């Protein structure tokens, strides 16, 4: 792959919301958690080692920004975040991507990870639109 | 907490193997996976935002180094790594730490994450010692 394209597998569960300096940013449509997915715009990247060190440092800063956004989304959802969970797995969809998920001690999966577990329920449309607008307006 | 100390909860499943420029490095004693845990030596840190941007960039580079080490450990274990899984969760032990785990498409939990799942079995002592020596000798 020589041109960056978002793997179509992301479309099933998430919506495109922003493009930050390095990453394409998606909101996972799961009403249980504020949850962003960062996809570095680097064609063919699968592991962190496929990025330059400069891009890796940039990715880390965008992960921190995504955590701040998750905290804001959690407040909007009436469920302020207790702990951030960050992961780059790629076992199902190999394209390099980082999940940044806001967790609460009383959320339905705590303290387990959220990946590979059933129970996702989409946001109500009005909520989804408010969250998308908040991500779009958030500074990186 | 004003002095850095490794949370004693890590002692149950992992062994101390090295100190890299930023992180205390532990080997998870789980014969299913090559698995390192990086703990930045920053007193009181829980989230990435608790580190300076310089330390975050350093952490990212040590994550990449840990992935290289996992690949070497996978070869020693006779099970070369197909995919790296990297995560900072902290839902059980809050002290900031990053897991870097080498996965295979035929491993017992693939494609699910490894955390919060039963089935860990310690390495044989001879293997454990070889892996520890390999981590100690690995460049960062």
CSV table of C-alpha atoms in Angstrom, one decimal:
chain,number,residue,atom,x,y,z
A,1,UNK,CA,0.0,0.0,0.0
A,2,UNK,CA,1.6,3.3,-1.1
A,3,UNK,CA,-1.2,5.7,-0.4
A,4,UNK,CA,-2.8,6.1,3.1
A,5,UNK,CA,-6.3,4.9,3.3
A,6,UNK,CA,-8.4,4.0,6.4
A,7,UNK,CA,-9.2,0.3,6.5
A,8,UNK,CA,-12.9,-0.1,5.7
A,9,UNK,CA,-13.1,-2.4,8.8
A,10,UNK,CA,-13.2,0.7,11.0
A,11,UNK,CA,-16.5,1.9,9.4
A,12,UNK,CA,-18.6,-0.8,11.2
A,13,UNK,CA,-18.1,0.5,14.7
A,14,UNK,CA,-16.8,4.1,14.5
A,15,UNK,CA,-17.3,7.4,12.7
A,16,UNK,CA,-14.6,9.7,11.2
A,17,UNK,CA,-14.5,13.0,13.2
A,18,UNK,CA,-11.2,14.8,12.7
A,19,UNK,CA,-7.8,14.9,11.1
A,20,UNK,CA,-5.1,15.9,13.6
A,21,UNK,CA,-1.5,16.7,12.5
A,22,UNK,CA,-0.5,13.0,12.4
A,23,UNK,CA,-3.7,11.0,12.9
A,24,UNK,CA,-7.1,10.4,11.4
A,25,UNK,CA,-9.4,10.4,14.4
A,26,UNK,CA,-12.5,8.3,14.8
A,27,UNK,CA,-15.2,8.1,17.6
A,28,UNK,CA,-16.1,4.6,18.5
A,29,UNK,CA,-19.9,4.5,18.5
A,30,UNK,CA,-20.3,2.7,21.9
A,31,UNK,CA,-22.5,4.3,24.5
A,32,UNK,CA,-20.7,2.7,27.3
A,33,UNK,CA,-17.4,4.6,26.9
A,34,UNK,CA,-15.9,7.8,25.5
A,35,UNK,CA,-13.6,6.1,23.0
A,36,UNK,CA,-11.4,7.5,20.3
A,37,UNK,CA,-9.3,5.7,17.7
A,38,UNK,CA,-6.2,7.4,16.3
A,39,UNK,CA,-4.9,6.1,13.0
A,40,UNK,CA,-1.5,7.6,11.9
A,41,UNK,CA,-1.7,8.7,8.3
A,42,UNK,CA,1.3,6.5,7.3
A,43,UNK,CA,0.7,4.2,4.4
A,44,UNK,CA,1.3,0.6,5.3
A,45,UNK,CA,2.1,1.1,9.0
A,46,UNK,CA,1.3,-1.8,11.3
A,47,UNK,CA,3.7,-1.4,14.3
A,48,UNK,CA,5.1,1.7,16.0
A,49,UNK,CA,8.4,0.8,14.5
A,50,UNK,CA,7.0,1.5,11.1
A,51,UNK,CA,6.8,5.3,12.0
A,52,UNK,CA,9.7,7.6,12.3
A,53,UNK,CA,10.8,8.6,15.8
A,54,UNK,CA,9.4,12.1,15.2
A,55,UNK,CA,6.0,10.7,14.2
A,56,UNK,CA,6.1,8.4,17.2
A,57,UNK,CA,6.6,11.3,19.6
A,58,UNK,CA,3.8,13.1,17.7
A,59,UNK,CA,1.6,10.1,18.1
A,60,UNK,CA,2.2,10.0,21.9
A,61,UNK,CA,1.2,13.7,22.1
A,62,UNK,CA,-2.0,13.0,20.2
A,63,UNK,CA,-2.7,10.1,22.5
A,64,UNK,CA,-2.5,12.5,25.4
A,65,UNK,CA,-4.8,14.9,23.6
A,66,UNK,CA,-7.2,12.1,23.0
A,67,UNK,CA,-7.3,11.4,26.7
A,68,UNK,CA,-8.2,15.0,27.4
A,69,UNK,CA,-11.0,14.7,24.8
A,70,UNK,CA,-12.2,11.5,26.4
A,71,UNK,CA,-12.5,13.2,29.7
A,72,UNK,CA,-14.6,16.0,28.2
A,73,UNK,CA,-16.8,13.4,26.4
A,74,UNK,CA,-17.2,11.5,29.7
A,75,UNK,CA,-18.6,14.7,31.3
A,76,UNK,CA,-21.0,15.2,28.4
A,77,UNK,CA,-22.2,11.6,28.8
A,78,UNK,CA,-22.8,12.2,32.5
A,79,UNK,CA,-20.1,9.6,33.3
A,80,UNK,CA,-16.7,11.3,34.1
A,81,UNK,CA,-13.7,9.2,33.4
A,82,UNK,CA,-11.7,7.6,36.2
A,83,UNK,CA,-8.9,6.0,34.2
A,84,UNK,CA,-7.7,6.1,30.6
A,85,UNK,CA,-7.0,2.9,28.8
A,86,UNK,CA,-4.6,3.1,25.8
A,87,UNK,CA,-3.8,0.3,23.5
A,88,UNK,CA,-2.4,-0.6,20.1
A,89,UNK,CA,-3.4,-4.2,19.4
A,90,UNK,CA,-4.2,-4.8,15.7
A,91,UNK,CA,-4.9,-8.5,16.0
A,92,UNK,CA,-8.2,-8.1,14.1
A,93,UNK,CA,-7.4,-5.0,11.9
A,94,UNK,CA,-3.7,-4.8,11.3
A,95,UNK,CA,-3.5,-1.1,10.2
A,96,UNK,CA,-1.7,0.8,13.0
A,97,UNK,CA,-4.2,2.4,15.3
A,98,UNK,CA,-4.4,3.4,18.9
A,99,UNK,CA,-7.5,3.1,21.1
A,100,UNK,CA,-7.9,5.7,23.9
A,101,UNK,CA,-10.8,4.7,26.1
A,102,UNK,CA,-12.2,6.5,29.2
A,103,UNK,CA,-13.1,4.0,31.9
A,104,UNK,CA,-15.0,4.2,35.1
A,105,UNK,CA,-14.8,1.9,38.1
A,106,UNK,CA,-18.6,1.2,37.7
A,107,UNK,CA,-18.5,0.6,34.0
A,108,UNK,CA,-19.9,-2.7,32.7
A,109,UNK,CA,-16.5,-4.3,31.9
A,110,UNK,CA,-14.3,-2.8,34.7
A,111,UNK,CA,-11.5,-3.8,35.4
A,112,UNK,CA,-11.3,-5.9,32.2
A,113,UNK,CA,-10.2,-4.5,28.9
A,114,UNK,CA,-12.9,-3.5,26.5
A,115,UNK,CA,-11.6,-5.3,23.3
A,116,UNK,CA,-13.0,-8.6,22.2
A,117,UNK,CA,-16.0,-8.4,24.5
A,118,UNK,CA,-19.7,-8.2,23.6
A,119,UNK,CA,-22.2,-5.6,24.8
A,120,UNK,CA,-21.6,-2.5,22.6
A,121,UNK,CA,-24.6,-0.3,22.2
A,122,UNK,CA,-24.6,2.7,19.9
A,123,UNK,CA,-25.0,6.3,21.3
A,124,UNK,CA,-28.3,7.9,20.8
A,125,UNK,CA,-28.1,10.1,17.7
A,126,UNK,CA,-28.4,13.4,19.5
A,127,UNK,CA,-25.6,12.4,21.9
A,128,UNK,CA,-23.5,11.1,19.1
A,129,UNK,CA,-23.7,14.4,17.3
A,130,UNK,CA,-22.8,16.4,20.5
A,131,UNK,CA,-19.8,14.2,21.1
A,132,UNK,CA,-18.7,14.5,17.4
A,133,UNK,CA,-18.9,18.3,17.7
A,134,UNK,CA,-16.9,18.3,20.9
A,135,UNK,CA,-14.1,16.3,19.3
A,136,UNK,CA,-14.1,18.6,16.3
A,137,UNK,CA,-13.8,21.7,18.5
A,138,UNK,CA,-11.1,20.2,20.8
A,139,UNK,CA,-7.6,21.6,20.5
A,140,UNK,CA,-4.9,19.0,19.7
B,1,UNK,CA,4.3,9.4,46.8
B,2,UNK,CA,7.4,11.4,46.4
B,3,UNK,CA,10.0,8.7,45.8
B,4,UNK,CA,9.7,6.2,42.9
B,5,UNK,CA,9.0,2.6,44.1
B,6,UNK,CA,7.6,-0.3,42.0
B,7,UNK,CA,4.2,-1.3,43.3
B,8,UNK,CA,4.5,-4.6,45.0
B,9,UNK,CA,1.6,-5.9,43.0
B,10,UNK,CA,3.9,-6.5,40.1
B,11,UNK,CA,5.9,-9.0,42.1
B,12,UNK,CA,3.2,-11.7,41.8
B,13,UNK,CA,3.5,-12.2,38.1
B,14,UNK,CA,6.7,-10.7,36.9
B,15,UNK,CA,10.4,-10.4,37.6
B,16,UNK,CA,12.7,-7.4,37.6
B,17,UNK,CA,15.2,-7.6,34.7
B,18,UNK,CA,16.6,-4.3,33.8
B,19,UNK,CA,16.6,-0.5,34.3
B,20,UNK,CA,16.5,1.4,31.0
B,21,UNK,CA,17.1,5.2,30.8
B,22,UNK,CA,13.4,5.9,31.7
B,23,UNK,CA,11.8,2.6,32.7
B,24,UNK,CA,12.2,-0.2,35.1
B,25,UNK,CA,11.7,-3.3,33.0
B,26,UNK,CA,10.0,-6.5,34.1
B,27,UNK,CA,9.5,-9.8,32.4
B,28,UNK,CA,6.0,-11.2,32.9
B,29,UNK,CA,6.4,-14.9,33.9
B,30,UNK,CA,3.9,-16.3,31.4
B,31,UNK,CA,5.1,-19.1,29.2
B,32,UNK,CA,2.5,-18.3,26.6
B,33,UNK,CA,3.9,-15.0,25.5
B,34,UNK,CA,7.1,-12.9,25.4
B,35,UNK,CA,5.9,-10.1,27.6
B,36,UNK,CA,7.7,-7.1,29.0
B,37,UNK,CA,6.3,-4.5,31.4
B,38,UNK,CA,7.8,-1.0,31.3
B,39,UNK,CA,7.4,1.2,34.4
B,40,UNK,CA,8.6,4.8,34.0
B,41,UNK,CA,10.6,5.8,37.1
B,42,UNK,CA,8.4,8.8,37.8
B,43,UNK,CA,7.0,9.0,41.3
B,44,UNK,CA,3.2,9.1,41.4
B,45,UNK,CA,2.7,8.8,37.7
B,46,UNK,CA,-0.7,7.1,36.7
B,47,UNK,CA,-1.4,8.5,33.2
B,48,UNK,CA,0.9,9.5,30.3
B,49,UNK,CA,-0.1,13.1,31.0
B,50,UNK,CA,1.8,12.8,34.3
B,51,UNK,CA,5.1,12.5,32.4
B,52,UNK,CA,6.9,15.4,30.6
B,53,UNK,CA,6.7,15.4,26.8
B,54,UNK,CA,10.4,14.5,26.7
B,55,UNK,CA,9.8,11.5,29.0
B,56,UNK,CA,6.8,10.5,26.9
B,57,UNK,CA,8.9,10.5,23.7
B,58,UNK,CA,11.5,8.4,25.6
B,59,UNK,CA,8.8,6.0,26.8
B,60,UNK,CA,7.6,5.5,23.2
B,61,UNK,CA,11.2,4.7,22.1
B,62,UNK,CA,11.5,2.2,25.0
B,63,UNK,CA,8.2,0.6,23.9
B,64,UNK,CA,9.7,0.1,20.4
B,65,UNK,CA,12.9,-1.4,22.0
B,66,UNK,CA,10.7,-3.7,24.1
B,67,UNK,CA,9.0,-4.9,20.9
B,68,UNK,CA,12.4,-5.8,19.4
B,69,UNK,CA,13.2,-7.7,22.6
B,70,UNK,CA,9.9,-9.5,22.5
B,71,UNK,CA,10.7,-10.7,19.0
B,72,UNK,CA,14.0,-12.0,20.2
B,73,UNK,CA,12.4,-13.8,23.2
B,74,UNK,CA,9.8,-15.3,20.8
B,75,UNK,CA,12.5,-16.8,18.7
B,76,UNK,CA,14.2,-18.3,21.9
B,77,UNK,CA,10.8,-19.7,23.0
B,78,UNK,CA,10.4,-21.3,19.5
B,79,UNK,CA,7.4,-19.2,18.8
B,80,UNK,CA,8.3,-16.1,16.7
B,81,UNK,CA,6.1,-13.1,17.2
B,82,UNK,CA,3.5,-12.2,14.5
B,83,UNK,CA,2.1,-9.0,16.1
B,84,UNK,CA,3.0,-6.8,19.0
B,85,UNK,CA,0.3,-5.7,21.5
B,86,UNK,CA,1.0,-2.6,23.5
B,87,UNK,CA,-1.2,-1.3,26.3
B,88,UNK,CA,-1.3,1.1,29.2
B,89,UNK,CA,-4.4,0.1,31.3
B,90,UNK,CA,-3.9,0.4,35.0
B,91,UNK,CA,-7.4,-0.6,36.0
B,92,UNK,CA,-6.0,-3.1,38.5
B,93,UNK,CA,-2.6,-1.6,39.4
B,94,UNK,CA,-2.8,2.2,38.9
B,95,UNK,CA,1.0,2.9,38.8
B,96,UNK,CA,1.8,3.9,35.2
B,97,UNK,CA,3.1,0.9,33.2
B,98,UNK,CA,3.0,-0.3,29.6
B,99,UNK,CA,2.6,-3.9,28.6
B,100,UNK,CA,4.4,-5.0,25.4
B,101,UNK,CA,3.3,-8.5,24.5
B,102,UNK,CA,4.4,-10.6,21.5
B,103,UNK,CA,1.4,-12.4,20.0
B,104,UNK,CA,1.0,-15.2,17.5
B,105,UNK,CA,-2.0,-16.1,15.3
B,106,UNK,CA,-2.0,-19.5,16.9
B,107,UNK,CA,-1.6,-18.4,20.6
B,108,UNK,CA,-4.3,-19.5,23.0
B,109,UNK,CA,-6.0,-16.1,23.3
B,110,UNK,CA,-5.7,-14.8,19.8
B,111,UNK,CA,-7.2,-12.4,18.7
B,112,UNK,CA,-8.4,-11.3,22.1
B,113,UNK,CA,-6.3,-9.2,24.5
B,114,UNK,CA,-4.3,-11.1,27.1
B,115,UNK,CA,-5.3,-9.0,30.1
B,116,UNK,CA,-8.0,-10.2,32.6
B,117,UNK,CA,-8.0,-13.7,31.2
B,118,UNK,CA,-7.0,-16.9,33.0
B,119,UNK,CA,-4.5,-19.5,31.8
B,120,UNK,CA,-1.1,-18.0,32.7
B,121,UNK,CA,1.6,-20.7,33.3
B,122,UNK,CA,5.1,-19.8,34.4
B,123,UNK,CA,8.1,-20.4,32.2
B,124,UNK,CA,10.3,-23.4,33.0
B,125,UNK,CA,13.1,-22.1,35.2
B,126,UNK,CA,15.8,-22.7,32.6
B,127,UNK,CA,13.8,-20.9,29.9
B,128,UNK,CA,13.1,-18.0,32.3
B,129,UNK,CA,16.8,-17.6,33.0
B,130,UNK,CA,17.7,-17.6,29.3
B,131,UNK,CA,15.0,-14.9,28.6
B,132,UNK,CA,16.1,-12.8,31.5
B,133,UNK,CA,19.7,-12.9,30.2
B,134,UNK,CA,18.5,-11.9,26.8
B,135,UNK,CA,16.6,-8.9,28.1
B,136,UNK,CA,19.6,-7.8,30.1
B,137,UNK,CA,21.9,-8.0,27.1
B,138,UNK,CA,19.6,-6.2,24.7
B,139,UNK,CA,20.4,-2.7,23.6
B,140,UNK,CA,17.8,-0.1,24.4
